[in-house]
Amino acid sequence: ETLRIMLDAVTDIMKQLAKSIPPELMKDMTPEEIEMIQYQKVMDGYEKMYESIVDSDEKMETTVLSLYDQMDRQFLDLVVQKASSGDETAEKISEIVQKAMADRMQSAADRLRVCLTAGPPDAMVQKLYDFVQAGELDDAFLLLLAGNLDQAKKAQNDNAVKILTILQRKTMELRDQQVEPEVALVRQLLRTETEDARKSILRKALAVKKKVMLSDGSQSSGTTVDGKKLVAAMRKLIEQFGNVDSTLVERVSMIGTEAEDVARELFDIEDKDIQDIQDEAFHKRSVSVFDLERMEIEAEISGSNAPWTGQSDSPPPGFDKSGRMIM
């Protein structure tokens, strides 16, 4: 079962890519033809989203706002195109989206103004804490903050760049603290540009840590993140945005592959496949307490359970149902 969950994640994501373009068709296609098919698949996703709004039994404004975070520039272009052709429903959708966008950006602008006029940097950061407690550190605030930072860089205003960079990092940090560690990890990986940097983050998240007893009598996890929850976070991204953002699917696929590579590296199994690892466990016929601890942590990273925890449905090769190694 070693690394099974990580491998499942990569497999699921690659299936999403395969749905976009069947492998048998890709062999004889030019890059331009592949790109065109990918674009058409994305547009089909936008059409489905549009149809779900039109066919919804709920009030249109309620439906549009529930899907707001999945709408990007291409979807809005589609809506505008339909509206220009006389589609009254598209006109209403466009009005609702534009109003929601304006309201969010105005609210974000007001909060950013309050933050920047709070006084010294420490006071500005304190405002961020106030905002996060009120649930007001949203995407609009982060987008507006990034826009101001970009303008400060272009104007070569070093002092403004320094302050806005501090606020941007703190905003991301506070937003990440409001979600599960696995979701925060995926967010961090998605906004990290280089493979080396992403793998460094993954090593810290997946590295084995000493377990400690918690107040409820249970033990802390041996890793920062839970393998199953990490996979679930990646799958949720694909389910929510895979049909409308092929680039995101590719990036999550890349992260899944890198996570698998790091997990293999951490447990010194880089040159082995799953069958090799199972065979080794079966033929070794002996195991130390250190191996048991390593295997338990390894199972946590892969999102499965070690056989001796009593939570595994079936024992892996080389173990009986009680979790004892077969001699």
Coordinates of C-alpha atoms in Angstrom, one line a residue:
E1 CA 0.0 0.0 0.0
T2 CA 3.0 2.3 0.1
L3 CA 2.4 5.5 -1.7
R4 CA -0.9 4.1 -3.1
I5 CA -2.8 7.3 -2.3
M6 CA -0.2 9.5 -4.0
L7 CA -0.2 7.3 -7.0
D8 CA -4.0 7.3 -7.1
A9 CA -4.0 11.1 -7.1
V10 CA -1.7 11.2 -10.1
T11 CA -3.7 8.5 -11.9
D12 CA -7.0 10.4 -11.3
I13 CA -5.5 13.6 -12.5
M14 CA -4.0 12.0 -15.6
K15 CA -7.5 10.5 -16.3
Q16 CA -8.8 14.1 -16.3
L17 CA -6.2 15.0 -18.9
A18 CA -7.0 11.9 -20.9
K19 CA -10.7 12.9 -21.0
S20 CA -9.6 16.2 -22.5
I21 CA -7.8 14.4 -25.4
P22 CA -7.8 10.6 -25.8
P23 CA -4.2 9.3 -26.1
E24 CA -5.0 7.4 -29.3
L25 CA -5.9 10.7 -31.0
M26 CA -2.9 12.6 -29.7
K27 CA -0.4 10.4 -31.6
D28 CA -1.1 11.8 -35.0
M29 CA -2.0 15.4 -34.0
T30 CA 0.1 18.6 -34.2
P31 CA 0.6 20.8 -31.1
E32 CA -1.8 23.3 -32.7
E33 CA -4.5 20.7 -33.2
I34 CA -4.1 19.5 -29.6
E35 CA -4.3 23.1 -28.3
M36 CA -7.4 23.7 -30.3
I37 CA -9.1 20.6 -28.9
Q38 CA -8.1 21.6 -25.3
Y39 CA -9.6 25.0 -26.0
Q40 CA -12.8 23.5 -27.2
K41 CA -13.1 21.3 -24.2
V42 CA -12.6 24.3 -21.9
M43 CA -15.3 26.2 -23.9
D44 CA -17.6 23.2 -23.5
G45 CA -17.1 23.5 -19.8
Y46 CA -18.1 27.1 -19.9
E47 CA -21.2 26.2 -21.9
K48 CA -22.2 23.6 -19.3
M49 CA -21.8 26.2 -16.5
Y50 CA -23.9 28.7 -18.4
E51 CA -26.6 26.0 -19.0
S52 CA -26.6 25.1 -15.3
I53 CA -27.4 28.8 -14.5
V54 CA -30.2 28.9 -17.1
D55 CA -31.7 25.6 -15.9
S56 CA -31.4 26.2 -12.2
D57 CA -34.6 26.2 -10.1
E58 CA -33.0 28.8 -7.8
K59 CA -33.1 32.5 -8.2
M60 CA -30.6 33.4 -10.9
E61 CA -28.7 35.8 -8.7
T62 CA -28.2 33.0 -6.1
T63 CA -27.0 30.6 -8.7
V64 CA -24.6 33.0 -10.3
L65 CA -23.1 34.1 -7.0
S66 CA -22.6 30.4 -5.9
L67 CA -20.6 29.9 -9.1
Y68 CA -18.8 33.2 -9.0
D69 CA -15.4 31.9 -7.9
Q70 CA -15.4 29.5 -10.9
M71 CA -15.9 32.3 -13.4
D72 CA -12.9 33.7 -15.2
R73 CA -12.4 36.0 -18.1
Q74 CA -13.1 33.4 -20.8
F75 CA -16.5 32.6 -19.2
L76 CA -17.4 36.3 -19.0
D77 CA -16.3 36.7 -22.7
L78 CA -18.7 33.9 -23.6
V79 CA -21.6 35.6 -21.6
V80 CA -20.9 39.0 -23.3
Q81 CA -20.9 37.3 -26.7
K82 CA -24.2 35.7 -26.0
A83 CA -25.6 39.0 -24.7
S84 CA -24.5 40.9 -27.8
S85 CA -26.4 38.3 -29.9
G86 CA -29.6 39.3 -28.1
D87 CA -29.7 36.7 -25.3
E88 CA -31.6 38.4 -22.5
T89 CA -30.6 35.7 -20.0
A90 CA -26.9 36.3 -20.8
E91 CA -27.5 40.1 -20.2
K92 CA -28.9 39.4 -16.8
I93 CA -26.0 37.1 -15.9
S94 CA -23.5 39.7 -17.1
E95 CA -25.2 42.4 -14.9
I96 CA -25.2 40.1 -11.8
V97 CA -21.5 39.2 -12.3
Q98 CA -20.4 42.8 -13.0
K99 CA -22.3 44.1 -9.9
A100 CA -20.8 41.3 -7.7
M101 CA -17.3 42.1 -9.0
A102 CA -17.7 45.8 -8.4
D103 CA -19.1 45.2 -4.9
R104 CA -16.3 42.9 -3.9
M105 CA -13.6 45.1 -5.3
Q106 CA -15.0 48.2 -3.7
S107 CA -15.2 46.4 -0.4
A108 CA -11.7 45.2 -0.8
A109 CA -10.5 48.7 -1.7
D110 CA -12.1 50.1 1.5
R111 CA -10.4 47.5 3.6
L112 CA -7.0 48.0 1.9
R113 CA -7.4 51.8 2.5
V114 CA -8.1 51.1 6.2
C115 CA -5.1 48.8 6.4
L116 CA -2.6 51.2 4.7
T117 CA -3.7 54.2 6.8
A118 CA -3.5 52.3 10.1
G119 CA 0.0 53.6 10.9
P120 CA 3.3 51.7 11.2
P121 CA 3.7 48.2 9.5
D122 CA 2.8 46.4 12.8
A123 CA -0.5 48.3 13.0
M124 CA -1.2 47.4 9.3
V125 CA -0.6 43.7 10.0
Q126 CA -2.9 43.9 13.0
K127 CA -5.7 45.1 10.7
L128 CA -5.1 42.0 8.7
Y129 CA -5.8 39.9 11.8
D130 CA -9.0 41.9 12.3
F131 CA -10.1 41.3 8.7
V132 CA -9.4 37.5 8.8
Q133 CA -11.4 37.2 12.1
A134 CA -14.3 38.9 10.2
G135 CA -13.9 36.7 7.2
E136 CA -12.9 39.6 5.0
L137 CA -9.6 38.5 3.6
D138 CA -11.0 37.3 0.3
D139 CA -9.7 36.9 -3.2
A140 CA -10.6 40.4 -4.1
F141 CA -8.5 41.8 -1.3
L142 CA -5.5 39.7 -2.3
L143 CA -6.0 40.7 -6.0
L144 CA -6.1 44.4 -5.1
L145 CA -3.1 44.0 -2.9
A146 CA -1.2 42.3 -5.7
G147 CA -2.2 45.1 -8.1
N148 CA -0.9 47.8 -5.8
L149 CA 2.3 45.9 -5.3
D150 CA 2.8 45.7 -9.1
Q151 CA 2.3 49.4 -9.5
A152 CA 4.7 50.1 -6.7
K153 CA 7.4 48.0 -8.4
K154 CA 6.8 49.8 -11.7
A155 CA 7.1 53.1 -9.9
Q156 CA 10.3 51.9 -8.2
N157 CA 8.9 52.9 -4.9
D158 CA 11.0 50.7 -2.7
N159 CA 9.4 51.6 0.6
A160 CA 5.9 50.8 -0.7
V161 CA 7.1 47.6 -2.3
K162 CA 8.6 46.5 1.1
I163 CA 5.4 47.2 3.0
L164 CA 3.0 45.8 0.4
T165 CA 5.2 42.6 0.1
I166 CA 4.9 42.1 3.9
L167 CA 1.2 42.6 3.8
Q168 CA 0.8 40.2 0.8
R169 CA 2.8 37.5 2.5
K170 CA 0.9 37.9 5.8
T171 CA -2.5 37.9 4.0
M172 CA -1.6 34.6 2.2
E173 CA -0.4 33.2 5.5
L174 CA -3.5 34.1 7.4
R175 CA -5.8 32.8 4.6
D176 CA -3.9 29.5 4.7
Q177 CA -4.4 29.2 8.4
Q178 CA -8.2 29.3 7.9
V179 CA -8.2 26.1 6.0
E180 CA -7.0 22.5 6.5
P181 CA -3.2 22.1 6.3
E182 CA -3.5 20.0 3.2
V183 CA -5.5 22.7 1.4
A184 CA -3.0 25.3 2.5
L185 CA -0.2 23.2 1.2
V186 CA -1.8 22.9 -2.2
R187 CA -2.4 26.7 -2.3
Q188 CA 1.3 27.3 -1.4
L189 CA 2.5 24.8 -4.1
L190 CA 0.3 26.3 -6.8
R191 CA 1.8 29.8 -6.2
T192 CA 5.4 28.5 -6.0
E193 CA 7.1 28.9 -9.4
T194 CA 10.0 26.5 -9.4
E195 CA 10.1 22.7 -9.0
D196 CA 13.0 22.8 -6.6
A197 CA 11.1 25.2 -4.3
R198 CA 7.9 23.1 -4.5
K199 CA 9.8 20.0 -3.6
S200 CA 11.5 21.7 -0.7
I201 CA 8.0 22.6 0.6
L202 CA 6.9 19.1 0.1
R203 CA 9.9 17.6 2.0
K204 CA 9.1 19.7 5.0
A205 CA 5.4 18.8 4.9
L206 CA 6.0 15.0 4.4
A207 CA 9.1 14.7 6.6
V208 CA 8.7 12.3 9.6
K209 CA 8.3 14.1 12.9
K210 CA 8.4 12.8 16.4
K211 CA 5.0 11.8 17.6
V212 CA 3.7 13.3 20.9
M213 CA 0.8 12.5 23.1
L214 CA -2.2 14.9 22.8
S215 CA -4.5 15.9 25.6
D216 CA -7.2 13.6 24.5
G217 CA -4.9 10.6 24.8
S218 CA -4.2 10.2 21.1
Q219 CA -0.9 10.6 19.3
S220 CA 0.0 13.5 17.0
S221 CA 0.5 12.6 13.3
G222 CA 4.0 11.7 12.3
T223 CA 3.7 14.2 9.4
T224 CA 2.5 17.7 8.9
V225 CA -0.2 16.7 6.3
D226 CA -2.5 13.8 6.0
G227 CA -2.0 11.9 2.7
K228 CA -5.7 11.2 2.1
K229 CA -6.7 14.8 2.8
L230 CA -3.9 16.1 0.5
V231 CA -5.3 13.9 -2.3
A232 CA -8.8 15.0 -1.5
A233 CA -7.8 18.6 -1.8
M234 CA -6.2 18.0 -5.2
R235 CA -9.2 16.1 -6.4
K236 CA -11.6 18.8 -5.2
L237 CA -9.7 21.4 -7.2
I238 CA -10.1 19.2 -10.3
E239 CA -13.8 18.6 -9.7
Q240 CA -14.5 22.3 -9.2
F241 CA -12.3 23.9 -11.9
G242 CA -11.0 21.1 -14.1
N243 CA -13.7 21.6 -16.7
V244 CA -12.9 25.3 -17.1
D245 CA -9.2 25.5 -16.5
S246 CA -7.0 23.0 -18.2
T247 CA -3.9 24.7 -17.0
L248 CA -4.9 24.1 -13.4
V249 CA -5.4 20.4 -14.1
E250 CA -1.9 20.3 -15.6
R251 CA -0.4 22.1 -12.6
V252 CA -2.1 19.9 -10.1
S253 CA -0.9 16.9 -12.0
M254 CA 2.6 18.2 -11.8
I255 CA 2.3 18.7 -8.0
G256 CA 0.9 15.2 -7.6
T257 CA 3.9 13.7 -9.5
E258 CA 6.3 15.9 -7.4
A259 CA 4.7 14.8 -4.2
E260 CA 5.1 11.1 -5.2
D261 CA 8.8 11.8 -6.1
V262 CA 9.4 13.4 -2.7
A263 CA 7.7 10.6 -0.8
R264 CA 9.8 8.0 -2.6
E265 CA 13.0 10.1 -1.9
L266 CA 12.2 10.4 1.8
F267 CA 11.8 6.7 2.3
D268 CA 14.7 5.7 0.0
I269 CA 12.5 3.9 -2.6
E270 CA 13.1 6.1 -5.6
D271 CA 14.1 3.1 -7.9
K272 CA 11.2 0.8 -6.8
D273 CA 7.7 0.5 -8.0
I274 CA 4.8 -0.6 -5.7
Q275 CA 5.2 -4.3 -6.5
D276 CA 8.9 -4.1 -5.6
I277 CA 8.1 -2.6 -2.2
Q278 CA 5.4 -5.3 -1.5
D279 CA 7.7 -8.1 -2.6
E280 CA 10.5 -6.7 -0.3
A281 CA 8.1 -6.7 2.6
F282 CA 7.1 -10.2 1.9
H283 CA 10.6 -11.7 1.4
K284 CA 12.4 -9.8 4.1
R285 CA 10.6 -12.0 6.8
S286 CA 11.9 -9.9 9.6
V287 CA 11.4 -6.3 10.8
S288 CA 12.7 -4.0 13.5
V289 CA 10.8 -1.6 15.7
F290 CA 12.5 1.2 13.6
D291 CA 11.1 -0.4 10.4
L292 CA 7.6 -0.6 12.0
E293 CA 7.7 3.1 12.9
R294 CA 9.0 4.0 9.4
M295 CA 6.3 1.9 7.8
E296 CA 3.6 3.5 10.0
I297 CA 4.7 7.0 9.0
E298 CA 5.0 5.9 5.4
A299 CA 1.4 4.7 5.5
E300 CA 0.3 8.0 6.9
I301 CA 2.1 9.9 4.1
S302 CA 0.4 7.7 1.5
G303 CA -2.9 8.2 3.2
S304 CA -3.4 4.6 4.2
N305 CA -3.2 2.8 7.5
A306 CA -0.5 0.4 8.8
P307 CA -1.9 -3.1 9.3
W308 CA -1.2 -3.1 13.1
T309 CA -3.4 0.0 13.7
G310 CA -6.5 -2.1 13.3
Q311 CA -7.9 0.3 10.6
S312 CA -6.8 -1.7 7.5
D313 CA -9.4 -3.7 5.7
S314 CA -6.9 -6.3 4.5
P315 CA -3.3 -7.0 5.4
P316 CA -0.5 -6.3 2.9
P317 CA 1.6 -9.2 1.5
G318 CA 3.7 -10.7 4.3
F319 CA 1.3 -9.9 7.2
D320 CA -1.5 -11.9 8.7
K321 CA -4.9 -10.3 9.7
S322 CA -3.6 -9.5 13.2
G323 CA -0.8 -7.4 11.7
R324 CA 2.0 -9.9 12.5
M325 CA 4.6 -10.6 9.9
I326 CA 4.4 -14.1 8.5
M327 CA 7.5 -16.1 9.3

